[in-house]
Coordinates of C-alpha atoms in Angstrom, one line a residue:
X1 CA -14.7 -5.1 37.6
X2 CA -14.9 -8.2 35.3
X3 CA -13.3 -11.4 36.7
X4 CA -12.5 -14.9 35.5
X5 CA -13.3 -17.9 37.6
X6 CA -10.7 -20.5 36.5
X7 CA -11.2 -24.3 37.0
X8 CA -8.4 -26.6 35.9
X9 CA -8.4 -30.3 36.8
X10 CA -5.9 -31.0 39.6
X11 CA -5.7 -27.3 40.6
X12 CA -7.4 -25.2 43.2
X13 CA -10.1 -23.1 41.6
X14 CA -9.3 -19.4 41.6
X15 CA -10.6 -16.0 40.5
X16 CA -8.5 -13.3 38.8
X17 CA -9.6 -9.7 38.0
X18 CA -9.4 -8.6 34.4
X19 CA -7.5 -5.3 34.4
X20 CA -6.7 -5.3 30.7
X21 CA -5.9 -7.8 27.9
X22 CA -5.6 -11.3 29.2
X23 CA -3.8 -14.0 27.2
X24 CA -4.2 -17.7 27.4
X25 CA -1.8 -20.3 26.0
X26 CA 0.9 -22.8 26.5
X27 CA 3.7 -20.2 26.1
X28 CA 5.4 -18.7 29.1
X29 CA 4.4 -15.2 28.1
X30 CA 0.7 -16.0 28.6
X31 CA -1.2 -14.5 31.5
X32 CA -2.9 -18.0 32.0
X33 CA -0.4 -20.7 31.2
X34 CA -2.0 -24.1 30.3
X35 CA 0.5 -26.9 30.1
X36 CA -1.4 -29.1 27.8
X37 CA -0.3 -30.3 24.3
X38 CA -3.8 -29.4 23.0
X39 CA -3.3 -25.8 23.8
X40 CA -1.4 -23.6 21.4
X41 CA 1.5 -21.3 22.6
X42 CA -0.7 -18.3 21.9
X43 CA -4.2 -19.7 22.1
X44 CA -6.8 -17.1 23.0
X45 CA -7.2 -13.5 24.1
X46 CA -9.7 -11.7 26.2
X47 CA -9.5 -8.1 25.0
X48 CA -11.2 -5.0 26.5
X49 CA -12.8 -2.7 23.9
X50 CA -15.4 0.0 23.7
X51 CA -17.2 0.9 27.0
X52 CA -15.3 -1.5 29.2
X53 CA -16.6 -4.5 27.3
X54 CA -14.6 -7.7 26.7
X55 CA -14.2 -9.7 23.5
X56 CA -12.9 -13.2 23.2
X57 CA -10.6 -14.0 20.3
X58 CA -9.2 -17.3 19.2
X59 CA -5.6 -16.5 18.1
X60 CA -5.4 -19.2 15.4
X61 CA -5.2 -22.1 17.8
X62 CA -5.0 -25.7 16.5
X63 CA -7.7 -27.2 18.6
X64 CA -10.1 -24.3 19.1
X65 CA -11.7 -22.2 21.8
X66 CA -15.2 -22.9 22.9
X67 CA -17.7 -20.4 24.2
X68 CA -20.9 -21.8 25.8
X69 CA -20.3 -25.0 23.9
X70 CA -19.7 -23.5 20.5
X71 CA -16.4 -23.0 18.8
X72 CA -15.2 -19.5 18.4
X73 CA -14.5 -18.3 14.9
X74 CA -14.9 -14.5 14.7
X75 CA -14.3 -12.3 17.8
X76 CA -17.3 -12.4 20.1
X77 CA -18.4 -10.1 22.9
X78 CA -18.5 -11.7 26.3
X79 CA -21.6 -11.5 28.6
X80 CA -21.9 -12.1 32.3
X81 CA -21.9 -15.8 33.1
X82 CA -20.3 -17.0 29.8
X83 CA -18.3 -20.2 29.9
X84 CA -15.0 -20.5 28.0
X85 CA -13.5 -24.0 27.5
X86 CA -9.9 -24.5 26.3
X87 CA -8.8 -28.2 26.5
X88 CA -9.6 -29.2 30.1
X89 CA -9.7 -25.7 31.5
X90 CA -13.1 -23.9 32.1
X91 CA -13.2 -20.2 32.6
X92 CA -16.3 -18.4 33.7
X93 CA -16.6 -14.7 32.8
X94 CA -18.2 -12.7 35.6
X95 CA -19.2 -9.1 34.8
X96 CA -22.7 -8.3 36.1
X97 CA -22.4 -4.6 35.2
X98 CA -21.3 -5.2 31.6
X99 CA -23.2 -3.2 29.0
X100 CA -23.5 -4.7 25.5
X101 CA -22.0 -3.0 22.4
X102 CA -24.4 -2.3 19.6
X103 CA -23.5 -1.6 16.0
X104 CA -23.4 2.1 15.2
X105 CA -26.2 1.8 12.7
X106 CA -28.5 0.7 15.5
X107 CA -28.3 4.1 17.2
X108 CA -27.4 6.6 14.5
X109 CA -28.3 9.8 16.4
X110 CA -29.1 8.9 20.0
X111 CA -27.3 7.9 23.1
X112 CA -28.5 6.9 26.6
X113 CA -26.3 9.3 28.6
X114 CA -23.5 11.7 27.7
X115 CA -21.3 13.3 30.3
X116 CA -18.2 15.5 29.6
X117 CA -18.6 14.9 25.9
X118 CA -16.4 16.8 23.4
X119 CA -16.4 16.8 19.6
X120 CA -13.1 15.5 18.2
X121 CA -11.6 15.2 14.7
X122 CA -11.5 11.5 13.9
X123 CA -11.0 9.1 11.0
X124 CA -12.8 5.8 10.9
X125 CA -11.7 2.5 9.2
X126 CA -14.1 -0.4 8.8
X127 CA -12.7 -3.7 7.6
X128 CA -15.0 -6.6 6.6
X129 CA -14.3 -10.1 5.4
X130 CA -16.0 -10.6 2.1
X131 CA -18.6 -13.4 1.9
X132 CA -17.8 -14.6 5.4
X133 CA -21.0 -16.7 5.6
X134 CA -20.0 -18.7 2.5
X135 CA -16.5 -19.1 3.8
X136 CA -17.7 -20.3 7.2
X137 CA -20.1 -22.8 5.6
X138 CA -17.6 -24.2 3.1
X139 CA -14.3 -24.3 5.0
X140 CA -13.7 -27.5 6.9
X141 CA -14.9 -26.9 10.5
X142 CA -11.5 -28.0 12.0
X143 CA -9.7 -25.4 9.9
X144 CA -12.0 -22.4 10.1
X145 CA -11.4 -21.2 13.7
X146 CA -7.6 -21.2 13.4
X147 CA -7.6 -19.5 10.0
X148 CA -10.1 -16.7 10.9
X149 CA -8.5 -16.3 14.4
X150 CA -5.1 -15.8 12.8
X151 CA -6.6 -13.2 10.5
X152 CA -8.2 -11.1 13.2
X153 CA -4.9 -11.3 15.2
X154 CA -2.9 -10.1 12.2
X155 CA -5.5 -7.4 11.2
X156 CA -5.5 -6.0 14.8
X157 CA -1.7 -5.9 14.7
X158 CA -1.7 -4.0 11.4
X159 CA -4.1 -1.4 12.6
X160 CA -2.3 -0.8 15.8
X161 CA 1.1 -0.6 14.1
X162 CA -0.3 2.4 12.2
X163 CA -1.6 4.2 15.3
X164 CA -5.2 3.0 15.1
X165 CA -7.3 2.1 18.1
X166 CA -9.7 -0.8 17.7
X167 CA -13.1 0.3 18.9
X168 CA -15.1 -2.9 18.4
X169 CA -15.6 -6.1 16.5
X170 CA -19.0 -6.5 14.9
X171 CA -19.4 -10.0 13.5
X172 CA -16.7 -10.4 10.9
X173 CA -15.9 -6.7 10.8
X174 CA -13.4 -4.6 12.7
X175 CA -13.9 -0.9 13.4
X176 CA -11.0 1.3 14.3
X177 CA -10.4 5.0 14.8
X178 CA -7.6 7.6 14.7
X179 CA -8.0 10.8 16.7
X180 CA -6.8 14.0 15.1
X181 CA -6.4 16.3 18.1
X182 CA -7.6 19.2 16.1
X183 CA -9.7 20.1 13.0
X184 CA -10.5 17.3 10.6
X185 CA -8.9 17.4 7.2
X186 CA -5.2 17.1 7.9
X187 CA -3.1 14.5 6.1
X188 CA -1.9 12.8 9.2
X189 CA -5.5 11.8 10.1
X190 CA -6.0 10.2 6.7
X191 CA -2.7 8.4 6.3
X192 CA -3.0 6.1 9.3
X193 CA -6.2 4.4 8.1
X194 CA -5.0 4.4 4.4
X195 CA -1.7 2.7 5.3
X196 CA -3.6 0.2 7.4
X197 CA -6.1 -0.5 4.6
X198 CA -3.4 -1.1 2.0
X199 CA -1.5 -3.4 4.3
X200 CA -4.7 -5.3 5.3
X201 CA -5.6 -5.8 1.6
X202 CA -2.0 -7.2 1.0
X203 CA -2.3 -9.4 4.1
X204 CA -5.6 -10.7 2.9
X205 CA -4.0 -11.7 -0.4
X206 CA -1.5 -13.8 1.4
X207 CA -4.3 -15.4 3.4
X208 CA -6.1 -16.1 0.1
X209 CA -3.0 -17.8 -1.3
X210 CA -2.8 -20.0 1.7
X211 CA -6.5 -20.9 1.6
X212 CA -6.6 -21.3 -2.2
X213 CA -3.7 -23.8 -2.1
X214 CA -5.6 -26.1 0.2
X215 CA -9.1 -25.4 -1.1
X216 CA -9.1 -24.1 -4.8
X217 CA -12.8 -23.3 -4.7
X218 CA -12.5 -20.9 -1.8
X219 CA -11.4 -17.2 -1.7
X220 CA -10.5 -14.7 1.0
X221 CA -10.7 -11.0 0.6
X222 CA -11.6 -7.9 2.6
X223 CA -13.3 -4.6 2.0
X224 CA -12.2 -1.3 3.7
X225 CA -14.2 1.8 4.1
X226 CA -12.6 5.0 5.4
X227 CA -14.1 8.4 6.3
X228 CA -13.0 11.4 8.4
X229 CA -15.0 14.0 10.2
X230 CA -16.1 14.6 13.8
X231 CA -17.4 12.2 16.4
X232 CA -18.2 12.3 20.1
X233 CA -15.4 11.6 22.6
X234 CA -16.0 11.3 26.4
X235 CA -18.2 9.5 28.9
X236 CA -20.8 7.9 26.6
X237 CA -23.3 5.4 28.1
X238 CA -24.7 5.0 31.6
X239 CA -21.4 4.3 33.3
X240 CA -18.8 6.9 34.4
X241 CA -16.0 5.4 32.4
X242 CA -14.2 7.7 30.0
X243 CA -14.3 5.8 26.8
X244 CA -14.4 6.6 23.1
X245 CA -17.6 5.7 21.3
X246 CA -18.1 7.1 17.9
X247 CA -21.6 8.0 16.9
X248 CA -23.2 9.9 14.1
X249 CA -22.5 10.4 10.4
X250 CA -18.7 9.8 10.6
X251 CA -19.1 6.2 11.6
X252 CA -22.2 5.5 9.5
X253 CA -20.5 6.8 6.4
X254 CA -17.5 4.6 6.9
X255 CA -19.7 1.5 7.2
X256 CA -21.6 2.5 4.1
X257 CA -18.4 3.0 2.2
X258 CA -17.2 -0.4 3.2
X259 CA -20.4 -1.9 1.9
X260 CA -19.7 -0.3 -1.5
X261 CA -16.5 -2.2 -1.9
X262 CA -18.1 -5.3 -3.3
X263 CA -20.5 -3.4 -5.6
X264 CA -17.6 -1.3 -7.0
X265 CA -15.2 -4.2 -7.0
X266 CA -12.6 -2.3 -5.2
X267 CA -10.9 -3.3 -1.9
X268 CA -10.6 0.2 -0.5
X269 CA -13.4 2.9 -0.9
X270 CA -13.0 6.3 0.8
X271 CA -14.8 9.6 1.1
X272 CA -13.9 12.9 -0.6
X273 CA -12.6 14.1 2.7
X274 CA -10.0 11.3 2.8
X275 CA -9.0 12.0 -0.8
X276 CA -8.5 15.7 -0.3
X277 CA -6.3 15.1 2.8
X278 CA -4.1 12.4 1.2
X279 CA -4.0 13.4 -2.5
X280 CA -0.3 13.9 -2.5
X281 CA 0.5 10.5 -1.0
X282 CA -2.0 8.1 -2.6
X283 CA -3.7 7.5 -5.9
X284 CA -7.4 7.9 -6.1
X285 CA -9.9 6.7 -8.7
X286 CA -13.1 8.7 -8.9
X287 CA -16.0 6.3 -8.6
X288 CA -18.7 8.9 -9.0
X289 CA -21.6 10.1 -6.9
X290 CA -23.3 7.4 -4.8
X291 CA -26.4 7.1 -2.7
X292 CA -25.6 6.1 0.9
X293 CA -28.3 4.8 3.2
X294 CA -29.3 7.5 5.7
X295 CA -27.9 10.4 3.6
X296 CA -30.3 12.8 1.9
X297 CA -27.7 13.8 -0.7
X298 CA -25.4 11.6 -2.8
X299 CA -21.7 11.7 -1.9
X300 CA -18.7 11.3 -4.2
X301 CA -16.6 8.3 -3.4
X302 CA -13.1 7.1 -4.5
X303 CA -11.1 4.0 -4.7
X304 CA -7.6 4.3 -3.1
X305 CA -4.3 2.7 -3.7
X306 CA -0.6 3.5 -3.2
X307 CA 1.0 5.8 -5.8
X308 CA 2.9 3.8 -8.5

């Protein structure tokens, strides 16, 4: 079980087991309360995702969260021995049995061990910040962590409010899933990610307005790719934990659709499966047949928006 070793000046060092999400801040609702004016009320979050792994998120703090001496901007996966510093507090992450998460594209069709695996209907949403590298290089260093941290906090809340489960953070992208509990193709499986995507695009526009008011030469936007099909659900990996890890075409196609957003100049790009399931509730623009990396045949893709 992962643990935190906590060292705070003037206090006895202690260790706490990580049994779930662990919040750090000045506010009384935090799991670790740091009474320091440099600490924001809701400062940082250690969040379990994927196969028992933990990610560190800065929640838009004013003075930053530091991991191994570097300020945290986008969510980052923790490794055994990592050192987290917030104001004068030092937290060491201890998890010798932790296994790293890899991007789906790195293992399209293979897995190390699969026990009690079943095939489930699922929809996948991938959300990526457009031109994140340019933004991170151009935005003032003191502003970037708080701005991006707040975005990931709000994006996570939007996805979860529509029934989605965040599977992983990959750089500046978020991958989430919805389980169908039956055959793929039903409208309920499509509506959750579509509603999330529309709200995320609207939220990104608000973030752009805030950013543009301070820095007229900078922009903020996101791209969303959505696909539905079947994925593996069960004990995936070398551990005996029952966790969801999506592998195969369903995930890969969602990532490829997201990458088309910039090329097609549309914020939401979906597969024909999503369009067919949600045609009565959303407006879809046919963007034609497209070649997706790893697919032998071209696929028809659509831009999605709410009905007028």
